[in-house]
XYZ file of N, CA and C in Angstrom:
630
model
N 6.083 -53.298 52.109
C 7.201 -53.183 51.177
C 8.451 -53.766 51.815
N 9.725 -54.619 51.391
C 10.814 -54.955 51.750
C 11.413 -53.662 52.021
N 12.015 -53.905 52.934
C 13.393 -52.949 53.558
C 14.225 -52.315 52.672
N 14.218 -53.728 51.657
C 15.733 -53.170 50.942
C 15.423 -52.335 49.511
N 13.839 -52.782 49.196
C 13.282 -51.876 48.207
C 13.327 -50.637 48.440
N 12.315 -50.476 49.326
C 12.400 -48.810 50.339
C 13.827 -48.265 50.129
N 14.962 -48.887 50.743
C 16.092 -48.508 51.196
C 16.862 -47.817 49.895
N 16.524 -49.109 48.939
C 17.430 -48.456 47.367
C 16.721 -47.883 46.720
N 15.294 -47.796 46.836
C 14.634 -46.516 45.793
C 14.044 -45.473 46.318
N 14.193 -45.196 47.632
C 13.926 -44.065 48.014
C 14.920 -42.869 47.714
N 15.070 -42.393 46.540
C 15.856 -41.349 46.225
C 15.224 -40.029 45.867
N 15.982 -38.869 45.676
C 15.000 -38.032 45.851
C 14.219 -37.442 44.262
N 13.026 -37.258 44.405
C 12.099 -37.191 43.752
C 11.223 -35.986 44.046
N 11.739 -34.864 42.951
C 11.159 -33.475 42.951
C 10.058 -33.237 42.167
N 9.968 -34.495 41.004
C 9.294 -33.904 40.265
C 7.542 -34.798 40.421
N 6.630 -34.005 40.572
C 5.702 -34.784 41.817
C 4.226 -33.794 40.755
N 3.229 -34.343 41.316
C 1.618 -34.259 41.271
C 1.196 -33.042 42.121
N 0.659 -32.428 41.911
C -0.348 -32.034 42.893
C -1.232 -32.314 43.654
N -1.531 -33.513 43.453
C -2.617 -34.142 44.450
C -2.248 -33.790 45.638
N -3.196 -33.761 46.449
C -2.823 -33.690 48.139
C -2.757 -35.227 48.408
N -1.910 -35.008 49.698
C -1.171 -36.312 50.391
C -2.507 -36.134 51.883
N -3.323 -37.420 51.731
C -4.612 -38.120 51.689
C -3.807 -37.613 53.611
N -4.583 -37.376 54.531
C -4.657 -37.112 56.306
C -3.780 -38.266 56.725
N -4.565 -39.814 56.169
C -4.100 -40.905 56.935
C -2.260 -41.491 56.596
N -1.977 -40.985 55.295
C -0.720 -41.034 54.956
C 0.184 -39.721 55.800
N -0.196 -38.716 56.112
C 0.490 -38.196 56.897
C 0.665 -37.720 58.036
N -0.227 -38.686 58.654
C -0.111 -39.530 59.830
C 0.765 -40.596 59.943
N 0.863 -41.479 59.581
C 1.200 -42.285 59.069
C 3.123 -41.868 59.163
N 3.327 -41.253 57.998
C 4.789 -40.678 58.087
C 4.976 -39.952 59.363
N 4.258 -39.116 59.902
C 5.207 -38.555 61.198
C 5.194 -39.675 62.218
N 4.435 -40.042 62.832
C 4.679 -41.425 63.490
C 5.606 -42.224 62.879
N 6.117 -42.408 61.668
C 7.092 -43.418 61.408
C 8.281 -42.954 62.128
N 8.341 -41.090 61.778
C 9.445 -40.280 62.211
C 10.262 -40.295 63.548
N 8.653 -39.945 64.412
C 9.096 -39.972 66.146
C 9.817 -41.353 66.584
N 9.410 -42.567 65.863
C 9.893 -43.954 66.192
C 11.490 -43.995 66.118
N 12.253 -42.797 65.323
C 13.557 -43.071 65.288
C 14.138 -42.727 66.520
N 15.820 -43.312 66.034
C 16.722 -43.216 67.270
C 16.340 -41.514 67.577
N 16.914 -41.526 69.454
C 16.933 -39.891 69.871
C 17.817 -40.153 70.864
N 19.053 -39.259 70.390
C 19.891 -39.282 71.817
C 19.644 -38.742 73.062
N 20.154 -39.818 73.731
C 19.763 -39.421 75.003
C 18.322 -39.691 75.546
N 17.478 -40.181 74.278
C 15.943 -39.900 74.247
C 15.264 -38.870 74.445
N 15.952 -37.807 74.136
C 15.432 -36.237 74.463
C 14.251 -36.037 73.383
N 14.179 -36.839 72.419
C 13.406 -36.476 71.578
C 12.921 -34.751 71.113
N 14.485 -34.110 71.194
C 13.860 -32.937 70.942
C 14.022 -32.039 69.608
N 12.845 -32.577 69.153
C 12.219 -32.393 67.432
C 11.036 -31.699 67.924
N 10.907 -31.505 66.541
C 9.780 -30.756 66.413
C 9.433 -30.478 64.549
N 8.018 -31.509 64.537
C 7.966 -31.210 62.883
C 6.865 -30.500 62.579
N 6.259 -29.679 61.696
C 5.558 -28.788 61.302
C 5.593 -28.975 59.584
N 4.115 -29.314 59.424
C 3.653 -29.861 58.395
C 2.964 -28.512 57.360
N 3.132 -28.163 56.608
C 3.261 -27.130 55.890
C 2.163 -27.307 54.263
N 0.765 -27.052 54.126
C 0.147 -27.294 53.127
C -0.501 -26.075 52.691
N -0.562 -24.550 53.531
C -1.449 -23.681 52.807
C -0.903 -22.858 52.221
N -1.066 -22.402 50.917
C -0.624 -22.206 49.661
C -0.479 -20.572 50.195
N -0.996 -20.103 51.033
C -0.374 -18.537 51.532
C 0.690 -18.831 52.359
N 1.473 -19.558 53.162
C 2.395 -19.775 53.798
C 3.272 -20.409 52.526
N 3.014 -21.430 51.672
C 3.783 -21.283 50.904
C 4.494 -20.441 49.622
N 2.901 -19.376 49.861
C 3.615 -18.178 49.189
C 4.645 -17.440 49.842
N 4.804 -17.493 50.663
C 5.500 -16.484 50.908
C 6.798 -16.982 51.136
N 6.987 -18.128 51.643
C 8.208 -19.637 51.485
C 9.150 -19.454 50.188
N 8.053 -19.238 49.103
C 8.790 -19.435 47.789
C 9.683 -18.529 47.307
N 9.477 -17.754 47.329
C 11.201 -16.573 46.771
C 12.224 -16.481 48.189
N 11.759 -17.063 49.060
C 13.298 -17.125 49.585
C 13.875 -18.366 49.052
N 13.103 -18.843 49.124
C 13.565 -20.736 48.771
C 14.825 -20.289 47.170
N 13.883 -19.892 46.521
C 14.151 -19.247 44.944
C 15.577 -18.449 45.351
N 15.938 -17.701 46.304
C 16.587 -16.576 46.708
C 17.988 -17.191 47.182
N 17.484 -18.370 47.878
C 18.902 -19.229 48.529
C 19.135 -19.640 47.323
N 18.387 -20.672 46.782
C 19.368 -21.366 45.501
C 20.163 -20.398 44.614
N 19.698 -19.580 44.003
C 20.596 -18.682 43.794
C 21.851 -17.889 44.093
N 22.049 -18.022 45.698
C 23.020 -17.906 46.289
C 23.743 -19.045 46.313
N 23.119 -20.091 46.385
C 24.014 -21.114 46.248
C 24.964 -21.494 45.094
N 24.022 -21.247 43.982
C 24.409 -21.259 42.756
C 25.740 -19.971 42.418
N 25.639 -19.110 42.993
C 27.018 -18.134 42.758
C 27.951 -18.265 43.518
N 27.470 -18.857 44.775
C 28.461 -19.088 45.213
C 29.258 -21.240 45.518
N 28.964 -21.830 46.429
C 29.480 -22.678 46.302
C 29.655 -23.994 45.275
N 28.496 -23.760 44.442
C 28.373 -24.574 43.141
C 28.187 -23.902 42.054
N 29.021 -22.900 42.191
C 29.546 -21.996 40.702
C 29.881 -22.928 39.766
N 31.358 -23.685 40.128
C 32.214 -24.293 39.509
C 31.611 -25.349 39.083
N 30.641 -26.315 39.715
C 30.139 -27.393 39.611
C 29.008 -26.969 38.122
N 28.140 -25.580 38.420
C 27.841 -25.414 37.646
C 28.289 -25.283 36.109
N 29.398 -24.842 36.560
C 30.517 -24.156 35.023
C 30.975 -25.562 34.344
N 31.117 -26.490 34.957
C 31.520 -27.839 34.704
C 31.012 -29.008 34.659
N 30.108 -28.826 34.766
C 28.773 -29.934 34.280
C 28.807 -30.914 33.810
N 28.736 -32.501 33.916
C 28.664 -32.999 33.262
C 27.178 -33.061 32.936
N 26.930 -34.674 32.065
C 25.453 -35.039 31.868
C 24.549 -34.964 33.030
N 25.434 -35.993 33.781
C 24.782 -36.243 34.841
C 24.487 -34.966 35.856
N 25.594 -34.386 36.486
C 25.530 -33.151 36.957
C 24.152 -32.190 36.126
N 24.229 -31.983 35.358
C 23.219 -31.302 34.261
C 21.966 -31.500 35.134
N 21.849 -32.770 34.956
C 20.155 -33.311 35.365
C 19.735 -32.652 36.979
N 20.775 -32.848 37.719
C 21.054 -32.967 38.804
C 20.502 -31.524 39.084
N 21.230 -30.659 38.590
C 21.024 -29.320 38.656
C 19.564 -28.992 38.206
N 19.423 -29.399 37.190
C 18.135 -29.011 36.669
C 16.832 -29.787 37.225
N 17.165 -30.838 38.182
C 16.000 -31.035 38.853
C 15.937 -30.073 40.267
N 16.683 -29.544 41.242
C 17.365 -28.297 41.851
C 16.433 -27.422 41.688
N 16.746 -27.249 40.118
C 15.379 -25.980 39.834
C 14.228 -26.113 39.583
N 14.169 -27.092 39.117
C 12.394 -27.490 38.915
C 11.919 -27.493 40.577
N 12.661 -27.704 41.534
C 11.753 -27.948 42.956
C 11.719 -26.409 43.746
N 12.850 -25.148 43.160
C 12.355 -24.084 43.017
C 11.378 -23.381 42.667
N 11.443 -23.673 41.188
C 10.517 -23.114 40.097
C 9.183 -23.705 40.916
N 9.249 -24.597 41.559
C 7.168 -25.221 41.557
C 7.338 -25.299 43.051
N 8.099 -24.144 43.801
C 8.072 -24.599 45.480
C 6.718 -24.604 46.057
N 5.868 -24.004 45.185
C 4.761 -23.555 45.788
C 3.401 -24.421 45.470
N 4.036 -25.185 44.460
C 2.951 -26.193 44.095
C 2.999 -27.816 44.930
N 4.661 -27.763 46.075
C 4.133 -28.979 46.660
C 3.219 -29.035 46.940
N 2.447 -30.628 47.459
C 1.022 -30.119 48.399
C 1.469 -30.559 49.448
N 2.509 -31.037 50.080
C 3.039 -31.055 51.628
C 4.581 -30.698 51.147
N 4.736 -30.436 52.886
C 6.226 -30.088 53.065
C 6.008 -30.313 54.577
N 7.365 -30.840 54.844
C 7.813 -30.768 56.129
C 8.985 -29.934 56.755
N 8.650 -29.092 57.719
C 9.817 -28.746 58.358
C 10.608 -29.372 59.614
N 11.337 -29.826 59.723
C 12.034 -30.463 60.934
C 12.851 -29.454 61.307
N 12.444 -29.258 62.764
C 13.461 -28.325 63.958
C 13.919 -29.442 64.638
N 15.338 -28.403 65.440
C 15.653 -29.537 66.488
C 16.381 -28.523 67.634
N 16.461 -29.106 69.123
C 17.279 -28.294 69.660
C 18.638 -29.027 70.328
N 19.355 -28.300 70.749
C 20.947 -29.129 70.930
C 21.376 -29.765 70.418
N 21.176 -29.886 69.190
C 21.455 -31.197 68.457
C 22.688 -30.344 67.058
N 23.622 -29.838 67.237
C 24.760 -29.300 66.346
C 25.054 -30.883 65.354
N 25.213 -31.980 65.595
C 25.307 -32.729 64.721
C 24.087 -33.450 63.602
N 22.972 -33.108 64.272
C 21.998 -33.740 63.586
C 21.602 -34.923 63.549
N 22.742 -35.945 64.587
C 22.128 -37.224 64.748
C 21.002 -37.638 65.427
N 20.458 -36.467 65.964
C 19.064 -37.434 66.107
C 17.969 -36.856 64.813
N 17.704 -35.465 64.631
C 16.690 -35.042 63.767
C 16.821 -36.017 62.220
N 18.284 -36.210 61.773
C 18.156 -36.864 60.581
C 17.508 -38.325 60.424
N 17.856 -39.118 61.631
C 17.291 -40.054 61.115
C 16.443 -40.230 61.614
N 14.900 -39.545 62.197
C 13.693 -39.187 61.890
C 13.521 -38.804 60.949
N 14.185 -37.832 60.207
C 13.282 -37.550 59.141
C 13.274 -38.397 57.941
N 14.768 -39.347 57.995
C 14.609 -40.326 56.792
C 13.759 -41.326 57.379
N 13.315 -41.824 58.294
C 12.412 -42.504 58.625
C 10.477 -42.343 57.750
N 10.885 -40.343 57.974
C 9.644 -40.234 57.236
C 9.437 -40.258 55.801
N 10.654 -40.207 55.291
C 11.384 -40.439 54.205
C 10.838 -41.565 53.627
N 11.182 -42.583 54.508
C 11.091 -44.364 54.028
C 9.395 -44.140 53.936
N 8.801 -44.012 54.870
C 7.392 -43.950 54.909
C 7.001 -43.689 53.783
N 6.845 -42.504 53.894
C 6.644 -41.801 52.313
C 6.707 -42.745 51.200
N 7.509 -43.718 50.971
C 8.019 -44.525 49.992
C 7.095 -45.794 49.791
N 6.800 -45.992 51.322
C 5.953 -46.900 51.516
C 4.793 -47.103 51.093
N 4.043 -45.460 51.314
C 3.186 -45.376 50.454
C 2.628 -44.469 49.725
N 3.931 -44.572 48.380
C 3.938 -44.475 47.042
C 4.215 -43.022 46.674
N 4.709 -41.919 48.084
C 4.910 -40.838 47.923
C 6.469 -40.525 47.877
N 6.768 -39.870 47.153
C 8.217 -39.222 46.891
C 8.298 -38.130 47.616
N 9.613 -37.939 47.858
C 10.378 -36.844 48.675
C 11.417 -36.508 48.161
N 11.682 -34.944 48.786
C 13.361 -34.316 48.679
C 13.850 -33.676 49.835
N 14.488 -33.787 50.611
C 15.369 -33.347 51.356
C 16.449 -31.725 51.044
N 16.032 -30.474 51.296
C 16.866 -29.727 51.260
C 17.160 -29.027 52.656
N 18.101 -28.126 52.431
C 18.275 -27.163 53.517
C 18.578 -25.569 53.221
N 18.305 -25.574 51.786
C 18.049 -24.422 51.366
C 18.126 -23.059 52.446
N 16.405 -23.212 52.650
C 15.815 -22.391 53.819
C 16.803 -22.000 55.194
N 17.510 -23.516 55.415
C 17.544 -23.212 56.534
C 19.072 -22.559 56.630
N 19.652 -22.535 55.391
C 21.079 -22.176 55.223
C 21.048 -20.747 55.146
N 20.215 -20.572 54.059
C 19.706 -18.903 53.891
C 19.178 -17.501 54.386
N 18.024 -18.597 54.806
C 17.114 -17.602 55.469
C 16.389 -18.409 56.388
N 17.248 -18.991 57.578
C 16.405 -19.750 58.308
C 15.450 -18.488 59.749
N 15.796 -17.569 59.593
C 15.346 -16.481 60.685
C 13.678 -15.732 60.104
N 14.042 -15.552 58.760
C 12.575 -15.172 58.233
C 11.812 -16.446 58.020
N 12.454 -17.783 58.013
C 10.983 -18.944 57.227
C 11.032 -19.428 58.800
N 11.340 -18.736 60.524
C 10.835 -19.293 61.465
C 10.098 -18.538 61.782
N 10.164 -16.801 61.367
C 9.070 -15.570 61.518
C 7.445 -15.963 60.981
N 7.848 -16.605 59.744
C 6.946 -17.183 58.657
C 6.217 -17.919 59.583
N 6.735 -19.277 59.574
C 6.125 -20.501 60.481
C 5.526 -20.570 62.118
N 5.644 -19.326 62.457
C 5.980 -18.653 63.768
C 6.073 -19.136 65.015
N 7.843 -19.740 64.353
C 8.040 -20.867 64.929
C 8.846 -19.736 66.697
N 8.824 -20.203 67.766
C 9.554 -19.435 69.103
C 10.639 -19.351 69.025
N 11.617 -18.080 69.082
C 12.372 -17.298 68.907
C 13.756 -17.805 70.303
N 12.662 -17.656 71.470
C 13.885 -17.341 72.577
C 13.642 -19.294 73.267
N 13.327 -20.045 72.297
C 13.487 -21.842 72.853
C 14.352 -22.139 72.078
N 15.150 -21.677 71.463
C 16.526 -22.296 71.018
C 16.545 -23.218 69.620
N 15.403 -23.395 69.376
C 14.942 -24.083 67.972
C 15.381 -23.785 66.820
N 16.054 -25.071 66.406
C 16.701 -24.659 64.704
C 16.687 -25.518 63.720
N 15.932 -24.916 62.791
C 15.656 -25.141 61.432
C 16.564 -26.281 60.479
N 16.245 -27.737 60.781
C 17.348 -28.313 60.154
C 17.471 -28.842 58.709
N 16.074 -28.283 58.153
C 15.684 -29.378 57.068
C 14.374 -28.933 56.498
N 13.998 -28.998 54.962
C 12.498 -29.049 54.755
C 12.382 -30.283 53.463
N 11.290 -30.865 54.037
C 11.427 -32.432 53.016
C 10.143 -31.967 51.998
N 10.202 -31.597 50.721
C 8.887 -31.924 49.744
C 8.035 -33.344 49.716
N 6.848 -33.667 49.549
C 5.899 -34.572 49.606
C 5.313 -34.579 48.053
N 5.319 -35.690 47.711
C 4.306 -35.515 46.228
C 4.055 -36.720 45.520
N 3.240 -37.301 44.822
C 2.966 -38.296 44.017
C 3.938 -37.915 42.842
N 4.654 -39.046 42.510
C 5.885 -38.684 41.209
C 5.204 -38.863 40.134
N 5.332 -38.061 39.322
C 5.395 -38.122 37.583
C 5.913 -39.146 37.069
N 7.708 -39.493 37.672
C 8.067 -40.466 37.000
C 8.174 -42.001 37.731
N 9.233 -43.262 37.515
C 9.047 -44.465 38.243
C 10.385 -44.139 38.951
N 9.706 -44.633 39.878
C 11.136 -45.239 41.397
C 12.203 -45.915 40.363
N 13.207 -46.042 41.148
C 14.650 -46.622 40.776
C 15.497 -46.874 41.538
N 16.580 -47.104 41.394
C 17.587 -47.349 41.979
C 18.647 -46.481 41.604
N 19.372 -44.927 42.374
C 19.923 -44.078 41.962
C 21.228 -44.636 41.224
N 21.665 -44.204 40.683
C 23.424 -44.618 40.279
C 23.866 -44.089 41.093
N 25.498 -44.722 41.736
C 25.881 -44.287 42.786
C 27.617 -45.155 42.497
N 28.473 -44.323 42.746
C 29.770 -45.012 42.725
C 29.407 -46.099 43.501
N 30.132 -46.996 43.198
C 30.191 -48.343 43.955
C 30.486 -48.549 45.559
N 29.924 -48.882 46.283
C 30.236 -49.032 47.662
C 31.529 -49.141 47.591
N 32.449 -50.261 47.092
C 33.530 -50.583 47.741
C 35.032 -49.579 47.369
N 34.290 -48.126 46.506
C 35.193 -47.321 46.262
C 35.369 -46.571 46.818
N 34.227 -45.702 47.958
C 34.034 -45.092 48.930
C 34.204 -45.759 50.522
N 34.683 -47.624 50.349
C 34.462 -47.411 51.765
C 36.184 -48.245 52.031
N 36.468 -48.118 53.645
C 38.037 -48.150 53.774
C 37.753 -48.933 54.870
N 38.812 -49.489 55.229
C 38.792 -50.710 56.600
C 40.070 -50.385 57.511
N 39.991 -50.714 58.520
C 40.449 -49.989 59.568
C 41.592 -48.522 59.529
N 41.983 -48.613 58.137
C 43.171 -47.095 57.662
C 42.527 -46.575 56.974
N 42.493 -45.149 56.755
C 42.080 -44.521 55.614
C 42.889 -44.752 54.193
N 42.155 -45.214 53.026
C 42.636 -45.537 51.850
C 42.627 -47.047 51.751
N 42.339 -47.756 52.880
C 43.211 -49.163 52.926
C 41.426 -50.037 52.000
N 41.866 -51.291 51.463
C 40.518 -51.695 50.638
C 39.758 -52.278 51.475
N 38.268 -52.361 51.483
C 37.303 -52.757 52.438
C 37.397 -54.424 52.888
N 37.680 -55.084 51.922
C 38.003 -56.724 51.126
C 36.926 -56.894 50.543
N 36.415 -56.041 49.864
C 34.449 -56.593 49.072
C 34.889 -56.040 47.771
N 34.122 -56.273 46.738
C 33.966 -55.229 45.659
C 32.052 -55.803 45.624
N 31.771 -54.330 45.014
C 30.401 -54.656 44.689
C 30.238 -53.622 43.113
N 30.467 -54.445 42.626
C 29.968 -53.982 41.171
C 28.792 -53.292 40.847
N 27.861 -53.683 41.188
C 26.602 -53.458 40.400
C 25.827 -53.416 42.130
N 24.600 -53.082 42.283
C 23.508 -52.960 43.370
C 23.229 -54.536 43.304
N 23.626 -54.578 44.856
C 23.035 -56.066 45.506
C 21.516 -56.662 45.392
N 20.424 -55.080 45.375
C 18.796 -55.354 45.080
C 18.576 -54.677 43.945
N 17.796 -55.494 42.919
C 17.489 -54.870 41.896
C 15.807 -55.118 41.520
């Protein structure tokens, strides 16, 4: 697949198949993962691949439990004010609630020392791209790990006194619907050149790959 395909239609995609995601494809994605940058080269990740439907039972009402907290609290307003778009937005949110238990993969990414996340993130969009590569969709939350990251490491039984923390859980799934290219304000409205506010000298109207 081109770079730049991957790059612009890998967006996130909750609403997915049940099929299971085939051994050699997820292989495949974690090796894409470990290949990313690691500061320092510490490489210290740690991913844990998540498919049996009793571990994801028990995953699912906290998962269910955070969004809900989320929802009263920091995207109250967002909720109360909705547009179209927002609408969808939200309501795909819940559909990856409502069916947490029907992914057939999930990934968890830990990491240690890492307070910024620059190394765990871009492994995991690495596995991200993979995924894309071949023909599987993903979502990126942190639900879990905002909420209740102490019971879903009891769960996973993940070690307590190695300093390990919960940065992320990515859904896996064959999509229902077709790839795209997200809508997205325009690059050159979000980006600034050497001052804050000052204009980049580009405009980009429309997506450069279509």
């Amino acid at each position: 697949m081109d770079v730049f395909e991957a790059l612009y239609t890998t967006r996130a995609m909750r609403r997915v198949r049940t099929d299971p995601i085939p051994p050699e494809v997820q292989r495949s994605i974690v090796d894409a993962a470990i290949r990313a940058p690691s500061g320092g080269n510490a490489q210290n990740w740690r991913f844990l691949l998540v498919d049996d439907p009793a571990v994801k039972a028990e995953l699912g009402p906290l998962y269910r439990d955070g969004l809900r907290q989320l929802w009263e609290g920091h995207y109250k307003a967002l909720r109360e004010n909705a547009d179209e778009q927002a609408r969808k937005v939200l309501a795909s949110a819940e559909h990856l609630a409502e069916h947490f238990e029907s992914y057939p993969l999930m990934l968890f990414a830990f990491v240690q020392y890492d307070p910024s996340g620059g190394s765990i993130f871009p492994a995991v969009w690495s596995a991200q791209l993979a995924a894309r590569a071949h023909g599987v969709g993903t979502a990126l939350t942190s639900i879990l790990a905002l909420f209740h990251a102490k019971e879903t490491l009891r769960i996973l039984g993940v070690p307590t006194d190695q300093n390990w923390r919960l940065a992320c859980t990515v859904t896996f799934g064959y999509p229902t619907g077709r790839w795209g290219v997200a809508p997205r304000r325009p690059a050159h409205e979000v980006t600034y050149r050497n001052r804050w506010e000052a204009p980049p000298g580009f405009e980009i109207p429309s997506p450069l790959w279509e």
